[in-house]
Tab-separated table of C-alpha atoms and ligand atoms in Angstrom:
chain	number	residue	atom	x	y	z
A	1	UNK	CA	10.898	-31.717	-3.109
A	2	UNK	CA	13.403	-29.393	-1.077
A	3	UNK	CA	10.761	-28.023	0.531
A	4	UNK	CA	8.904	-31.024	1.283
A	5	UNK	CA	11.987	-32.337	2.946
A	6	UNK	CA	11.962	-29.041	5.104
A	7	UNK	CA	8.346	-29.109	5.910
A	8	UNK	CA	9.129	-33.102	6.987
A	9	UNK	CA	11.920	-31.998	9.085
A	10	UNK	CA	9.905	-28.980	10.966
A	11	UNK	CA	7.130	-32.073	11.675
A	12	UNK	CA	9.330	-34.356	13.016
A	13	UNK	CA	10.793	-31.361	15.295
A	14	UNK	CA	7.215	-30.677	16.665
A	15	UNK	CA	6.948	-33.473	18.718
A	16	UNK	CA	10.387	-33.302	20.524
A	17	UNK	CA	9.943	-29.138	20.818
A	18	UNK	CA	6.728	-30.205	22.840
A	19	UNK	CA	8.607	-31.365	25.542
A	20	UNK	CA	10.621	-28.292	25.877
A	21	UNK	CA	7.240	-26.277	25.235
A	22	UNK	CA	6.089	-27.947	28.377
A	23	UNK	CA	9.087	-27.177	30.518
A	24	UNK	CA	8.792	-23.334	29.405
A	25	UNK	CA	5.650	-23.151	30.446
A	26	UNK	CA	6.044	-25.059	33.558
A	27	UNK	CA	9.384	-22.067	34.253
A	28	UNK	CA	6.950	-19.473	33.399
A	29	UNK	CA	3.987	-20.920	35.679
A	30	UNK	CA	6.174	-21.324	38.690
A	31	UNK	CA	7.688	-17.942	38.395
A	32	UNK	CA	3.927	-16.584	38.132
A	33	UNK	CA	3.125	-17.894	41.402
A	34	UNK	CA	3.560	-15.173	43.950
A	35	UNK	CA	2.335	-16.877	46.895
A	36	UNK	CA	2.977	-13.428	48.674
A	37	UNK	CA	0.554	-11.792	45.679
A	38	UNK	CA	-2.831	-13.726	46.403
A	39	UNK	CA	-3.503	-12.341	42.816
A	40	UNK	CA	-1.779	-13.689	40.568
A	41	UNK	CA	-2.211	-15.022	37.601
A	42	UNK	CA	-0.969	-16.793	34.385
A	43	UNK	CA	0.509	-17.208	31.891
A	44	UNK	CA	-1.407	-17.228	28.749
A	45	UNK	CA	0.414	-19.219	26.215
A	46	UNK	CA	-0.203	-17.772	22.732
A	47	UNK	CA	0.617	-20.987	20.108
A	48	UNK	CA	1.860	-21.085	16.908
A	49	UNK	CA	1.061	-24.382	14.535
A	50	UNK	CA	3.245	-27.602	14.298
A	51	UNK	CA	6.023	-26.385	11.883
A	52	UNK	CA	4.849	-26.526	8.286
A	53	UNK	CA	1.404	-27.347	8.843
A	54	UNK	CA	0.287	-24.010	7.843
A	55	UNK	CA	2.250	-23.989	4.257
A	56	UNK	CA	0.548	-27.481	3.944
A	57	UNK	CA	-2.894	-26.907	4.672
A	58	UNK	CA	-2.248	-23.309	2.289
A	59	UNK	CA	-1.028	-25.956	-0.166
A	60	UNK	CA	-4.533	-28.403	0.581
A	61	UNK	CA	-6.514	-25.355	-0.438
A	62	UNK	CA	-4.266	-24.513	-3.579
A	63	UNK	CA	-4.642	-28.431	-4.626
A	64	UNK	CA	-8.285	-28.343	-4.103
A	65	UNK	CA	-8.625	-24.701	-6.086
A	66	UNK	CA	-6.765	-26.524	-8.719
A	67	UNK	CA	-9.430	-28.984	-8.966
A	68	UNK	CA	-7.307	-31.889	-7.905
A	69	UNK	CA	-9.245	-33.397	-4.832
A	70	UNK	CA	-7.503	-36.499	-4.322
A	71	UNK	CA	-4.326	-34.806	-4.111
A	72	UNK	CA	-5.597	-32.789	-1.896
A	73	UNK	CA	-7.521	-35.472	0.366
A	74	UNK	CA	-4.570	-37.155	0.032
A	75	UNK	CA	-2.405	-34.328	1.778
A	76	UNK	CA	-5.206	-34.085	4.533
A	77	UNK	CA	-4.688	-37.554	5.535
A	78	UNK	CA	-1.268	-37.165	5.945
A	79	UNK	CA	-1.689	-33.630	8.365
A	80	UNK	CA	-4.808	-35.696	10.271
A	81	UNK	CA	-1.992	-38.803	11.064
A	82	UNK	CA	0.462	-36.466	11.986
A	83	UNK	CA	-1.623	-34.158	14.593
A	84	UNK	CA	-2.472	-37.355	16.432
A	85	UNK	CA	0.951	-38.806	16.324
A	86	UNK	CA	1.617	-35.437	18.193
A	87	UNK	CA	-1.119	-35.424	20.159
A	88	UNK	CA	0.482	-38.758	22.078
A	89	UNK	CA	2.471	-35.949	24.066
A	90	UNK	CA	-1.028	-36.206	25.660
A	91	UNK	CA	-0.852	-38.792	28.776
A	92	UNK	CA	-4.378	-39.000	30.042
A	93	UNK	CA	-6.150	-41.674	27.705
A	94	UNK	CA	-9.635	-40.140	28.319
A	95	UNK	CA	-7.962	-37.018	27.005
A	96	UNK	CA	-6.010	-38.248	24.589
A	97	UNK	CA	-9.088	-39.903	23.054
A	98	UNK	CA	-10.961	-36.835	23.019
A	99	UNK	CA	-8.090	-34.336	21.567
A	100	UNK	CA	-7.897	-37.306	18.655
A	101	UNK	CA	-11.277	-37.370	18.011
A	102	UNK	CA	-11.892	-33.147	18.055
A	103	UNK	CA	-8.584	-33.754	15.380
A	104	UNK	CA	-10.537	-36.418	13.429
A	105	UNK	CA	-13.586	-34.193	13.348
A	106	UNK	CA	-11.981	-31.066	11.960
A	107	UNK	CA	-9.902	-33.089	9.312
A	108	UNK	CA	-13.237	-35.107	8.065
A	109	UNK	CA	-14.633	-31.347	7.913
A	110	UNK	CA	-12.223	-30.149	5.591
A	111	UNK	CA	-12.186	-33.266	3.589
A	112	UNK	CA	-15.289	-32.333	2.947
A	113	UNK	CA	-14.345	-28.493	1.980
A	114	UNK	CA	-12.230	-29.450	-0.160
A	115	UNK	CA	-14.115	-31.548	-2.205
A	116	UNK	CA	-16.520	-28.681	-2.555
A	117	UNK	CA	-13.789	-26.225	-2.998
A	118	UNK	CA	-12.453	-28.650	-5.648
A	119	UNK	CA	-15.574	-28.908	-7.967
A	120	UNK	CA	-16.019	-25.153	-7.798
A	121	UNK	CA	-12.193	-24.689	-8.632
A	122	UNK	CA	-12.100	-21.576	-6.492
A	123	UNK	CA	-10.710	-20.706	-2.826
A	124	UNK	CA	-11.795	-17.606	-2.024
A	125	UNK	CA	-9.867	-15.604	0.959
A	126	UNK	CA	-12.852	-16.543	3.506
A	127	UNK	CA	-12.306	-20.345	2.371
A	128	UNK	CA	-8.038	-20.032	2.551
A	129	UNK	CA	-8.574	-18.396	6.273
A	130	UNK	CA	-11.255	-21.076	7.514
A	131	UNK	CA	-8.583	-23.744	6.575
A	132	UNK	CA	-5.052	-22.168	7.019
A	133	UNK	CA	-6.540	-21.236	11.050
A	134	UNK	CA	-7.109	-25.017	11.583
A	135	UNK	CA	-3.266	-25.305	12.033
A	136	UNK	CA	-3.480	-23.128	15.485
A	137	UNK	CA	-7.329	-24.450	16.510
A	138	UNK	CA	-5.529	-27.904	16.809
A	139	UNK	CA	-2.001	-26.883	17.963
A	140	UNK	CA	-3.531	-25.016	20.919
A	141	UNK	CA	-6.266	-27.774	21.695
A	142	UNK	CA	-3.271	-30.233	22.237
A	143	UNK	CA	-0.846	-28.058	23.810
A	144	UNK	CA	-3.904	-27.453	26.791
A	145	UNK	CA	-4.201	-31.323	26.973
A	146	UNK	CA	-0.509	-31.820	26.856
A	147	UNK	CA	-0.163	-29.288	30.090
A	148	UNK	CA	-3.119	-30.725	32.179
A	149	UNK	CA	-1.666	-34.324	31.244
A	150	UNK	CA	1.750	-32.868	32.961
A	151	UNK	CA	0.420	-31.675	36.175
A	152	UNK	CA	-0.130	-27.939	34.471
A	153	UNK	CA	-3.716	-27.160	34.932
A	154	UNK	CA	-4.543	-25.914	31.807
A	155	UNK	CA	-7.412	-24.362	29.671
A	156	UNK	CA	-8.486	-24.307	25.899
A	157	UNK	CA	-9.495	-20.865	24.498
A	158	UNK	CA	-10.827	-21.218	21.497
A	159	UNK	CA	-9.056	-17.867	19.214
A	160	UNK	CA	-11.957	-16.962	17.526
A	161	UNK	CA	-13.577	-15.767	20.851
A	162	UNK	CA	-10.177	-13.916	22.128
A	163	UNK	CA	-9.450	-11.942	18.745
A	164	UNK	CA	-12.254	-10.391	17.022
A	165	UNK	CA	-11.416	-8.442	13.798
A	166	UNK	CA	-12.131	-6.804	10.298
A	167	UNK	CA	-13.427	-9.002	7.963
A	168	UNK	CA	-10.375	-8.593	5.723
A	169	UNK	CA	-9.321	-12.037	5.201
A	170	UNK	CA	-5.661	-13.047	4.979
A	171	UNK	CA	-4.744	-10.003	7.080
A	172	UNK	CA	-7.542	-9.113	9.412
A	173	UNK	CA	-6.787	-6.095	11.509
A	174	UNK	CA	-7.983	-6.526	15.549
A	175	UNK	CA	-10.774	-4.640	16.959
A	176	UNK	CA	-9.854	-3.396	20.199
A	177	UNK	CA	-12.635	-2.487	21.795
A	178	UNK	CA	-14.724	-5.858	21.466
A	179	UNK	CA	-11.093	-7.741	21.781
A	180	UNK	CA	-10.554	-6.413	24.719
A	181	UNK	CA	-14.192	-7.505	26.346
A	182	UNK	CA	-13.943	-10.904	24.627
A	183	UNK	CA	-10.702	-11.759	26.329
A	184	UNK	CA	-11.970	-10.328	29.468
A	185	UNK	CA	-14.745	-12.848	28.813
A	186	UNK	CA	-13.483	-15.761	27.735
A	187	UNK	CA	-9.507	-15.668	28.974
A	188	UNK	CA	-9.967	-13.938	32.354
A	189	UNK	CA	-12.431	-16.364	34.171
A	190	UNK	CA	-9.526	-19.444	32.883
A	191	UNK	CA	-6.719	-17.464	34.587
A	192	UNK	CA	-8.935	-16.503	37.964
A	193	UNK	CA	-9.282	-19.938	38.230
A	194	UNK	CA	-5.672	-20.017	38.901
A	195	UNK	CA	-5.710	-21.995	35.526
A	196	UNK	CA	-2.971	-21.685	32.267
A	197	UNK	CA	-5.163	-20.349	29.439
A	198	UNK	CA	-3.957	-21.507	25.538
A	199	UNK	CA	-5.039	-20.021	22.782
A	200	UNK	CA	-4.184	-20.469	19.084
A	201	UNK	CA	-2.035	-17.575	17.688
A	202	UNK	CA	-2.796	-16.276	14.329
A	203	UNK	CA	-6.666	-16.709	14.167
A	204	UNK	CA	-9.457	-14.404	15.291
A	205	UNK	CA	-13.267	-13.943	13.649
A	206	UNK	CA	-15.317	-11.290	12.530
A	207	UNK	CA	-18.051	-9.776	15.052
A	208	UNK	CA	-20.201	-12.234	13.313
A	209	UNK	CA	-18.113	-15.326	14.309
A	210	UNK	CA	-16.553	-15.555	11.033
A	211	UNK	CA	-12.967	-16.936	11.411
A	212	UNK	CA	-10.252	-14.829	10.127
A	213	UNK	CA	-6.343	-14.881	10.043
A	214	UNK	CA	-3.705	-11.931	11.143
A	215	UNK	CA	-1.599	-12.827	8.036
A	216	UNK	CA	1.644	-14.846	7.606
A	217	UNK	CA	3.627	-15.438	10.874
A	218	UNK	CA	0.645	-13.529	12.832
A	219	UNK	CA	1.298	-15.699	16.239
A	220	UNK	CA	3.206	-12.988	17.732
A	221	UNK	CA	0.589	-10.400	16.961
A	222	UNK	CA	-1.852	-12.294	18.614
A	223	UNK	CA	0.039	-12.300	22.139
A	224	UNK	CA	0.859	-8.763	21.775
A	225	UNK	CA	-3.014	-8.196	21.009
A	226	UNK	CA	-3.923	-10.546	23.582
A	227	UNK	CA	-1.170	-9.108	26.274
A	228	UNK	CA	-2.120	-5.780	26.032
A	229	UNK	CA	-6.017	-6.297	25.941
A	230	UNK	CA	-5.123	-8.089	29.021
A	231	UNK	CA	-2.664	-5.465	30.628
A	232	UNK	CA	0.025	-8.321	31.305
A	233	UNK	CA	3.068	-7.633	33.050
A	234	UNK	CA	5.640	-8.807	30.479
A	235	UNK	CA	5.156	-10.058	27.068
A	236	UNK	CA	7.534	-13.324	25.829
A	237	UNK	CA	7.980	-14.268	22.156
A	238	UNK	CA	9.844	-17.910	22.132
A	239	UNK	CA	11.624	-17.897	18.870
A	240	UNK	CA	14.590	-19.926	17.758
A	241	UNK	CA	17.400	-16.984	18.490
A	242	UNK	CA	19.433	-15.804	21.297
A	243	UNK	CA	17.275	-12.438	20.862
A	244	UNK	CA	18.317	-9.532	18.995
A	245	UNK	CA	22.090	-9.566	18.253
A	246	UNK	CA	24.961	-6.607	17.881
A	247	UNK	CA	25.377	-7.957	14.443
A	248	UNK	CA	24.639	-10.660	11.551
A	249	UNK	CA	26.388	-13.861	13.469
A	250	UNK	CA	27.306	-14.822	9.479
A	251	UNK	CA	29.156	-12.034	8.978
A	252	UNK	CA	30.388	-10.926	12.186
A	253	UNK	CA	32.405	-13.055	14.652
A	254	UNK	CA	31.865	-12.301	18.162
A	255	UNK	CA	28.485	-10.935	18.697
A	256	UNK	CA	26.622	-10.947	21.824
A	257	UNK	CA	23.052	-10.410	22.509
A	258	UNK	CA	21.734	-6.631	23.237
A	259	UNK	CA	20.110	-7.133	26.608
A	260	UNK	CA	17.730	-4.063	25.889
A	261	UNK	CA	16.675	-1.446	23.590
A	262	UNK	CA	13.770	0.360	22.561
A	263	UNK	CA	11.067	-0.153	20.045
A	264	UNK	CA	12.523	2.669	17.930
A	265	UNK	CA	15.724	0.889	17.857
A	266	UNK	CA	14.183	-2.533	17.189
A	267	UNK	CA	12.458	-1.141	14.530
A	268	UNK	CA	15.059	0.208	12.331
A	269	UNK	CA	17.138	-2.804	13.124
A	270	UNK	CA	14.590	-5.567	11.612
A	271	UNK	CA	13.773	-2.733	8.399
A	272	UNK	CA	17.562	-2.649	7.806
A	273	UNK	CA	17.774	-6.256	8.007
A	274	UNK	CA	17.838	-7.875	11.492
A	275	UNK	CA	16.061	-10.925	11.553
A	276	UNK	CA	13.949	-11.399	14.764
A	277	UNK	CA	10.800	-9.963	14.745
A	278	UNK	CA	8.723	-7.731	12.594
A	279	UNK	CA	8.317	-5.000	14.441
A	280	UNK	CA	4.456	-3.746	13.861
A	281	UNK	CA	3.661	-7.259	15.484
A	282	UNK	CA	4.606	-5.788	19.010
A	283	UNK	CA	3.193	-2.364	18.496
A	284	UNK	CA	0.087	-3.070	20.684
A	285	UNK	CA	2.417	-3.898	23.356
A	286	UNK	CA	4.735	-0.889	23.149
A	287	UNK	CA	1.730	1.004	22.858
A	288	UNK	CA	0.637	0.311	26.626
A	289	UNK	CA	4.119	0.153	27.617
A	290	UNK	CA	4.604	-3.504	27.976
A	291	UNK	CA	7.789	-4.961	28.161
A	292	UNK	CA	8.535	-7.624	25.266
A	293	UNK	CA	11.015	-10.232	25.640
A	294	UNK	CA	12.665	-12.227	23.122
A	295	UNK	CA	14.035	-15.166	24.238
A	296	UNK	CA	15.205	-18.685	22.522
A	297	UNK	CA	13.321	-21.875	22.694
A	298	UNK	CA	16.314	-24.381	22.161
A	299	UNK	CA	18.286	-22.439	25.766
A	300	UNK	CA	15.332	-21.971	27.858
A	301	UNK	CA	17.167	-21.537	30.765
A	302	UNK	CA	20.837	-20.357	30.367
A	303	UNK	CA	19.866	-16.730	28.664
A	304	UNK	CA	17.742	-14.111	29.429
A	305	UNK	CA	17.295	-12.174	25.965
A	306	UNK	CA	16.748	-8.894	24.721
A	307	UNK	CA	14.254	-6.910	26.274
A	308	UNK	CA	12.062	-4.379	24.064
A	309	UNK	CA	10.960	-1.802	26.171
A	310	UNK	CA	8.981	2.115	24.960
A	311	UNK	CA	12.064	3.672	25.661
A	312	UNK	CA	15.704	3.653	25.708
A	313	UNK	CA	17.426	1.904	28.454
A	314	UNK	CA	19.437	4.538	30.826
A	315	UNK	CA	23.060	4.285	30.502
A	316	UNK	CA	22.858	2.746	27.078
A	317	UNK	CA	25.528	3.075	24.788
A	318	UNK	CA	25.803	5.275	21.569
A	319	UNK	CA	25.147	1.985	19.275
A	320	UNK	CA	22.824	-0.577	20.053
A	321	UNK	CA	23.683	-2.756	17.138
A	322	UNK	CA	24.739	-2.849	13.821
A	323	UNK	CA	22.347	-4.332	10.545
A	324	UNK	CA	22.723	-4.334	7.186
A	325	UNK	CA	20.759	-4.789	3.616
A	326	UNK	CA	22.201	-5.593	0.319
A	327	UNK	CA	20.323	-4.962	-2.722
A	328	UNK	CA	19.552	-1.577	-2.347
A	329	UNK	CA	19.293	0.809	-5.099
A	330	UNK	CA	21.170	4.254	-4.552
A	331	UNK	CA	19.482	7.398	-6.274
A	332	UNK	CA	21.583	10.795	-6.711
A	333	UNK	CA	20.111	13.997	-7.876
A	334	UNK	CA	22.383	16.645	-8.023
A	335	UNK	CA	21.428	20.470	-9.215
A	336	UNK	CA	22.960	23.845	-8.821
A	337	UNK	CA	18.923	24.827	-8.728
A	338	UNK	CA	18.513	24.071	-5.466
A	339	UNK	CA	20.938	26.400	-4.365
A	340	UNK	CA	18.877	28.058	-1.692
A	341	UNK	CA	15.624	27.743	-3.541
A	342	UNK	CA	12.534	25.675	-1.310
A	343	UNK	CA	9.918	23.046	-1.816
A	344	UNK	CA	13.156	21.058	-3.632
A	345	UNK	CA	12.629	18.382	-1.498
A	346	UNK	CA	8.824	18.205	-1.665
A	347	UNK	CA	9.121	18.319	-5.018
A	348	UNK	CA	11.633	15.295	-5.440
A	349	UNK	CA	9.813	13.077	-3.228
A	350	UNK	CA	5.844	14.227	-4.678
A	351	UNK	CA	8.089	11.928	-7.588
A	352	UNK	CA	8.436	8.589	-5.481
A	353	UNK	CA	4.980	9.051	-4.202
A	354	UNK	CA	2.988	9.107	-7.180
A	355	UNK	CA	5.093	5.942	-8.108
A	356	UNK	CA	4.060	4.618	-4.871
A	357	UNK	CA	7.639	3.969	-4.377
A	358	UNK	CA	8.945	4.242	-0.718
A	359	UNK	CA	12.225	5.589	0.310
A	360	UNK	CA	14.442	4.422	2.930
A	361	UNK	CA	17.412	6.294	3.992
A	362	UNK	CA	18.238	9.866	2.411
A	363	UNK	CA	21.125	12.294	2.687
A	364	UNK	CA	21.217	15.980	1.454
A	365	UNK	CA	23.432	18.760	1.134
A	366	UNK	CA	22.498	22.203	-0.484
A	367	UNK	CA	22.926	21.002	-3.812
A	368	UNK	CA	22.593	17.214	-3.853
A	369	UNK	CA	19.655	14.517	-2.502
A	370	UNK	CA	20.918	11.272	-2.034
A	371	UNK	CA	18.593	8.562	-1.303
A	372	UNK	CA	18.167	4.601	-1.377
A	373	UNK	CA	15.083	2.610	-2.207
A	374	UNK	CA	14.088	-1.454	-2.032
A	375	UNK	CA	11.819	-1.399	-4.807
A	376	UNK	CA	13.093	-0.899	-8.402
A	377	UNK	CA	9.933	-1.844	-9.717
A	378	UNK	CA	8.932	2.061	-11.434
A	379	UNK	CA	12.685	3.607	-11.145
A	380	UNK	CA	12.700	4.092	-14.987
A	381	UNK	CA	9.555	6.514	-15.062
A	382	UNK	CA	11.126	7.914	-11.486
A	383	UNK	CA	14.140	8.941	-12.982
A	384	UNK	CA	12.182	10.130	-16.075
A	385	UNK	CA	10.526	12.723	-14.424
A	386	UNK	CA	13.768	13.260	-11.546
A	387	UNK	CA	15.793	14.302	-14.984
A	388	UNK	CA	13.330	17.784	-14.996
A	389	UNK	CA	15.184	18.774	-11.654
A	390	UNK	CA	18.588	18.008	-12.155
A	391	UNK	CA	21.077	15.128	-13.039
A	392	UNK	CA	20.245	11.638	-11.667
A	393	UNK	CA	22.636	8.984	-11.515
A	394	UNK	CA	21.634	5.379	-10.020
A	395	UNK	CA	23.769	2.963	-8.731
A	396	UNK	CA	21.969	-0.421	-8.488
A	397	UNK	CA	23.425	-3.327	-6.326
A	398	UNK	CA	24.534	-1.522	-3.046
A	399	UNK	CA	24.504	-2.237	0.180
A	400	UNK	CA	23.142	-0.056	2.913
A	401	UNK	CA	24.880	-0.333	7.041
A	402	UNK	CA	22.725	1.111	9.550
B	1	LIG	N1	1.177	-20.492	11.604
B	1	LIG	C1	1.155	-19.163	11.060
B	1	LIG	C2	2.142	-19.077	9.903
B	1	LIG	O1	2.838	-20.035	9.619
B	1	LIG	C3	1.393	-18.106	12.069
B	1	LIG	C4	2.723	-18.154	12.783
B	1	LIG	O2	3.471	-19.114	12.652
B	1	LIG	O3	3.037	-17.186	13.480
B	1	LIG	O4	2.217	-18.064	9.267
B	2	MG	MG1	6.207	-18.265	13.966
């Protein structure tokens, strides 16, 4: 029930954080326009789905693999009445009417899944991605009506022609190569006609057509994908924080935002505990050395945020920012052996890899390896067979401050 309530709360937000999508993009548009630049272009807006409605149509599918189909239907309904309640952002009635009834279509359609889904009593991955990617198909359709309704002209682009990928469902990987020619095909001729494209985050399709999904929280991916493929000028991800932060705001007092650091940086930061962004979702980006912004929905206008950028900024400080992770497991193997013998270290860690355990920080000294790892899950066997090289100790329940 807890997190119904939170899913309710994230609906009811999506309607009021259109408004302030609208006004973003309307910032973004006007700073585009370079009347001295007769070639510019943009933005493409890269959406996510109303809040919750992926977990819910992930927990249609469950419902339906559980063989309950009214349940299920039932849940549909109520994800069909809220997209159109949404969709009255839309001002135009002739568009309005058609945005409900594209809605109406695609919810009838996976009434109709599921009951199919729900005599077989099995979702397979295909089946989870077709439905989970209708959260984004529909967001994006109504956030292009929404913009033309406000004076924004605007075009739909449907995601499964600007993203084409693997056929691994649930966490398809892009293809960059026919990626890049789709979007040149199907984004480029929306922007050249001095038009906002939208496109779904999240979703993409096989060669074949076949829709597909990036994996959980894969919107910001698909702008990276779709910025680079494009060679924009500056990549924005619209998230609910300030940006990246010198510290944990629950622990520390007075922290400020870092204006900019590099991907290195940004990387170790969210793996040591930072909570902005996960990292390999700008790598495409970085890659082409595009600028990423983070910057926070709820203050469009009164902060600039924290620019990720290939390298370090000149003039930067020693320390960007300070993270930490509790929970970490501390490993110690100490041994007069290693006394300026080699392949120690090869040796200790051949251990961690055949228990497909990863390490995260270590320390040595000539005749001690400290290290820390996340996942407990095989230490007993690890330390087993760390005992043949020396004496282990393991402290469990540390913390680690990077
Ligand atoms: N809607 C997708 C999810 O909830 C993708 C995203 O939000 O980035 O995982
Ligand atoms: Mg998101």
């Amino acid at each position: 029930p807890r997190e119904l309530e939170r899913l309710e709360a994230a609906f009811t937000a999506a309607l009021a954080d259109l408004d302030a999508v609208i006004a973003i993009i309307r910032a973004s548009r006007q700073a585009a326009i370079q009347p001295e630049s007769p070639d510019w272009r943009g933005p493409v807006v890269v959406v996510s789905a109303l809040g919750g409605a992926t977990d819910r149509l992930l927990g249609v599918a469950a419902e339906a693999g559980a063989g309950d189909i009214e349940g299920a239907r039932e849940h549909v309904r109520a994800l069909c009445d809220r997209h159109v309640e949404v969709a009255g952002i839309i001002t135009t009635p002739a568009e309005r009417t058609a945005v409900e009834q594209f809605i109406r279509q695609e919810f009838a359609e996976l009434e109709r899944i599921v009951g199919a889904l729900g005599v077989l009593r099995e979702v397979s991955p295909r089946w989870l991605d077709a439905i989970a990617s209708m959260g984004e198909i529909l967001s994006s359709r109504i956030v292009a009506a929404a913009l033309a309704s406000h004076g924004l002209a605007a075009g739909w682009v449907d995601a499964r022609k600007a993203i084409v990928t693997t056929g691994d469902f649930t966490a398809a990987a892009p293809l960059w190569h026919e990626t890049t020619a789709a979007d040149h095909k199907n984004i480029d001729p929306v922007l050249i006609e001095r038009n906002i494209a939208v496109v779904g985050g999240f979703v993409g399709a096989t060669r074949e057509g076949v829709t597909t999904t990036l994996g959980r929280g894969g919107s910001d991916y698909s702008a990276a994908i779709i910025g680079s493929c494009l060679d924009a000028t500056e990549i924005q991800i619209w998230t609910d924080v300030d940006g990246m932060l010198t510290a944990d705001p629950r622990i520390v007092k007075h922290t400020h935002v870092v204006p900019q650091l590099s991907f290195d940086e940004a990387s170790e930061l969210a793996y040591f505990g930072a909570k902005v962004l996960h990292p390999a979702t700008i790598q495409p980006a970085v890659a082409k050395n595009i600028p990423v912004r983070i910057l926070n929905s709820k203050r469009p206008s009164d902060i600039s945020g924290t620019l990720v950028t290939s390298s370090r900024p000149p003039g930067a400080g020693p320390l960007t920012a300070i993270a930490s992770k509790k929970g970490v497991t501390v490993v110690d193997i100490a041994s007069t052996r290693m006394l300026m013998a080699h392949g120690f270290l090869r040796r200790i860690f051949e251990v961690f890899d055949r228990h497909e355990t990863p390490v995260d920080m270590v320390t040595t000294s000539e005749v001690s390896v400290c290290l820390t790892v996340d996942n407990t899950a095989r230490l007993g066997r690890i330390v087993e067979e760390l005992q043949e090289f020396g004496e282990v100790h393991v402290e469990a329940d540390r913390a680690l401050v990077a």
